[in-house]
């Protein structure tokens, strides 16, 4: 092949390669991030109680029943969107929800936020150093995990938990996991 022709072919091949890579990437849902913890036991953790709460919680508290673990922060705008639905889950007694108050700079902020907006959590742990969040593989708040009776993570929901997400995915999975 002549050098003139090669000058046209190489950029064309590079362009086609980049175009193919981007085309494949654009077909992926950015809200679906694979988690290596799906179908794995919840990593060991033990979180201190938020100020004003009786106690925090640990991975042992998640055994024996299907639960949700919700990662939130008073600084998180999307958590405010999600919060009324979490309150509804609590009011209707649909599933116990455990909270991880993540990365609060002010240790008073999380408890104050829950007093102001309501507390949907069975128990809430304080995670200022991100130890539990890192163990769960959290990429941002809010994130919600479904944990089965044996303490195994079965699903990870990224973003605000909404009525639609509950009806289409989370609720049916919780019900399926509750079956003997």
Short mmCIF file of C-alpha atoms in Angstrom, two decimals:
data_model
loop_
_atom_site.label_atom_id
_atom_site.label_comp_id
_atom_site.label_asym_id
_atom_site.label_seq_id
_atom_site.Cartn_x
_atom_site.Cartn_y
_atom_site.Cartn_z
CA UNK A 1 0.00 0.00 0.00
CA UNK A 2 1.36 3.40 -0.88
CA UNK A 3 2.23 5.91 1.85
CA UNK A 4 -0.37 8.37 0.48
CA UNK A 5 -3.11 5.80 0.76
CA UNK A 6 -1.92 4.82 4.25
CA UNK A 7 -2.33 8.45 5.38
CA UNK A 8 -6.05 8.17 4.60
CA UNK A 9 -6.64 4.64 5.85
CA UNK A 10 -5.09 4.97 9.33
CA UNK A 11 -7.22 7.96 10.43
CA UNK A 12 -10.31 6.29 8.95
CA UNK A 13 -9.64 3.08 10.92
CA UNK A 14 -9.00 5.07 14.09
CA UNK A 15 -12.25 7.00 13.60
CA UNK A 16 -14.23 3.80 13.00
CA UNK A 17 -12.74 2.21 16.12
CA UNK A 18 -13.63 5.20 18.30
CA UNK A 19 -17.12 5.42 16.75
CA UNK A 20 -17.75 1.72 17.49
CA UNK A 21 -16.54 2.11 21.09
CA UNK A 22 -18.83 5.13 21.66
CA UNK A 23 -21.79 3.46 19.95
CA UNK A 24 -21.53 0.47 22.28
CA UNK A 25 -21.11 2.74 25.31
CA UNK A 26 -24.20 4.76 24.44
CA UNK A 27 -26.36 1.64 24.55
CA UNK A 28 -25.50 1.03 28.23
CA UNK A 29 -27.74 2.36 31.00
CA UNK A 30 -25.56 4.61 33.22
CA UNK A 31 -27.76 3.80 36.23
CA UNK A 32 -26.89 0.13 36.02
CA UNK A 33 -23.46 -0.31 37.51
CA UNK A 34 -22.46 -3.88 38.18
CA UNK A 35 -21.74 -4.65 41.79
CA UNK A 36 -19.30 -7.40 42.70
CA UNK A 37 -21.21 -7.79 45.98
CA UNK A 38 -24.44 -9.08 44.43
CA UNK A 39 -25.05 -12.59 45.81
CA UNK A 40 -22.29 -12.06 48.38
CA UNK A 41 -22.66 -11.74 52.15
CA UNK A 42 -22.86 -8.23 53.50
CA UNK A 43 -19.33 -7.25 54.47
CA UNK A 44 -18.74 -6.98 58.22
CA UNK A 45 -19.33 -3.50 59.64
CA UNK A 46 -20.39 -1.95 62.92
CA UNK A 47 -21.66 1.62 62.81
CA UNK A 48 -22.07 3.91 65.79
CA UNK A 49 -25.46 5.41 66.52
CA UNK A 50 -26.34 8.84 65.26
CA UNK A 51 -26.49 11.40 68.02
CA UNK A 52 -29.84 11.14 69.76
CA UNK A 53 -30.40 7.55 68.63
CA UNK A 54 -30.23 4.58 70.95
CA UNK A 55 -27.85 2.53 68.86
CA UNK A 56 -26.32 2.14 65.44
CA UNK A 57 -26.28 -1.14 63.60
CA UNK A 58 -24.03 -3.82 62.23
CA UNK A 59 -24.19 -6.48 59.56
CA UNK A 60 -25.56 -8.88 62.21
CA UNK A 61 -28.73 -6.76 62.50
CA UNK A 62 -29.57 -7.60 58.88
CA UNK A 63 -29.92 -11.34 59.52
CA UNK A 64 -33.25 -13.16 59.79
CA UNK A 65 -35.41 -10.93 57.60
CA UNK A 66 -35.40 -9.28 54.20
CA UNK A 67 -34.24 -5.69 54.63
CA UNK A 68 -33.24 -2.61 52.69
CA UNK A 69 -30.04 -0.73 53.48
CA UNK A 70 -30.24 2.87 52.32
CA UNK A 71 -27.20 5.13 52.04
CA UNK A 72 -28.08 8.81 52.48
CA UNK A 73 -26.69 12.15 53.60
CA UNK A 74 -28.21 15.45 54.66
CA UNK A 75 -26.09 17.07 51.92
CA UNK A 76 -27.62 14.83 49.21
CA UNK A 77 -30.24 16.56 47.04
CA UNK A 78 -31.49 13.30 45.51
CA UNK A 79 -31.97 11.91 49.04
CA UNK A 80 -34.57 14.64 49.63
CA UNK A 81 -36.44 13.44 46.56
CA UNK A 82 -36.36 9.86 47.84
CA UNK A 83 -37.20 10.56 51.48
CA UNK A 84 -41.02 10.85 51.26
CA UNK A 85 -41.15 7.41 49.62
CA UNK A 86 -38.98 5.91 52.38
CA UNK A 87 -41.37 7.43 54.92
CA UNK A 88 -44.25 5.76 53.07
CA UNK A 89 -42.45 2.38 53.21
CA UNK A 90 -42.14 2.78 56.98
CA UNK A 91 -45.74 3.92 57.47
CA UNK A 92 -47.05 0.97 55.46
CA UNK A 93 -44.67 -1.48 57.15
CA UNK A 94 -43.58 -2.87 53.78
CA UNK A 95 -39.96 -3.65 54.66
CA UNK A 96 -37.49 -2.67 57.40
CA UNK A 97 -35.12 0.02 56.11
CA UNK A 98 -31.73 0.53 57.73
CA UNK A 99 -29.93 3.80 57.11
CA UNK A 100 -26.28 4.63 56.66
CA UNK A 101 -25.69 8.35 57.19
CA UNK A 102 -22.74 8.82 54.91
CA UNK A 103 -19.97 11.43 54.93
CA UNK A 104 -21.47 14.11 57.13
CA UNK A 105 -18.95 16.84 57.85
CA UNK A 106 -21.06 17.99 60.80
CA UNK A 107 -22.13 15.08 63.04
CA UNK A 108 -25.26 17.04 63.98
CA UNK A 109 -26.44 17.38 60.35
CA UNK A 110 -27.79 13.85 59.85
CA UNK A 111 -29.79 13.68 63.09
CA UNK A 112 -31.13 17.22 62.49
CA UNK A 113 -32.16 16.28 58.95
CA UNK A 114 -34.04 13.20 60.21
CA UNK A 115 -35.79 15.24 62.93
CA UNK A 116 -36.86 17.80 60.31
CA UNK A 117 -37.98 15.37 57.57
CA UNK A 118 -38.94 12.27 59.58
CA UNK A 119 -37.01 9.11 60.33
CA UNK A 120 -37.92 6.16 58.08
CA UNK A 121 -35.16 3.91 59.40
CA UNK A 122 -35.37 0.91 61.72
CA UNK A 123 -31.83 1.79 62.79
CA UNK A 124 -29.36 4.31 61.49
CA UNK A 125 -25.59 4.15 61.62
CA UNK A 126 -23.12 7.00 61.34
CA UNK A 127 -20.47 6.49 58.64
CA UNK A 128 -18.34 9.66 58.57
CA UNK A 129 -15.21 7.85 57.36
CA UNK A 130 -17.07 5.84 54.66
CA UNK A 131 -16.03 2.49 56.11
CA UNK A 132 -19.44 0.82 55.58
CA UNK A 133 -20.02 2.68 52.30
CA UNK A 134 -16.72 1.41 50.94
CA UNK A 135 -17.53 -2.11 52.15
CA UNK A 136 -20.85 -1.95 50.27
CA UNK A 137 -19.18 -0.52 47.16
CA UNK A 138 -21.19 2.71 47.27
CA UNK A 139 -20.56 5.04 44.35
CA UNK A 140 -22.83 7.88 45.48
CA UNK A 141 -25.92 8.68 47.48
CA UNK A 142 -28.62 7.60 47.53
CA UNK A 143 -28.11 3.91 47.00
CA UNK A 144 -30.29 1.13 48.35
CA UNK A 145 -29.41 -2.54 48.79
CA UNK A 146 -31.78 -5.47 49.22
CA UNK A 147 -30.41 -7.94 51.75
CA UNK A 148 -31.98 -11.39 52.18
CA UNK A 149 -32.57 -13.31 55.44
CA UNK A 150 -29.11 -14.85 55.33
CA UNK A 151 -27.42 -11.45 55.06
CA UNK A 152 -26.68 -11.75 51.33
CA UNK A 153 -26.91 -8.69 49.08
CA UNK A 154 -29.37 -9.50 46.30
CA UNK A 155 -29.81 -6.16 44.54
CA UNK A 156 -28.34 -2.66 44.38
CA UNK A 157 -30.51 0.29 43.37
CA UNK A 158 -28.63 3.44 42.40
CA UNK A 159 -30.37 6.79 42.75
CA UNK A 160 -33.60 7.71 44.53
CA UNK A 161 -35.91 4.84 45.34
CA UNK A 162 -39.22 5.78 43.73
CA UNK A 163 -42.71 4.25 43.60
CA UNK A 164 -41.98 3.15 40.03
CA UNK A 165 -38.70 1.42 41.02
CA UNK A 166 -40.53 -0.21 43.94
CA UNK A 167 -43.39 -1.50 41.78
CA UNK A 168 -41.21 -2.69 38.90
CA UNK A 169 -38.12 -4.10 40.62
CA UNK A 170 -37.55 -3.66 44.34
CA UNK A 171 -40.99 -4.61 45.71
CA UNK A 172 -41.33 -7.82 43.65
CA UNK A 173 -37.80 -8.89 44.62
CA UNK A 174 -38.49 -8.24 48.31
CA UNK A 175 -41.65 -10.36 48.05
CA UNK A 176 -39.80 -13.14 46.20
CA UNK A 177 -37.08 -13.22 48.85
CA UNK A 178 -39.66 -13.46 51.63
CA UNK A 179 -41.05 -16.73 50.27
CA UNK A 180 -39.98 -19.79 52.24
#
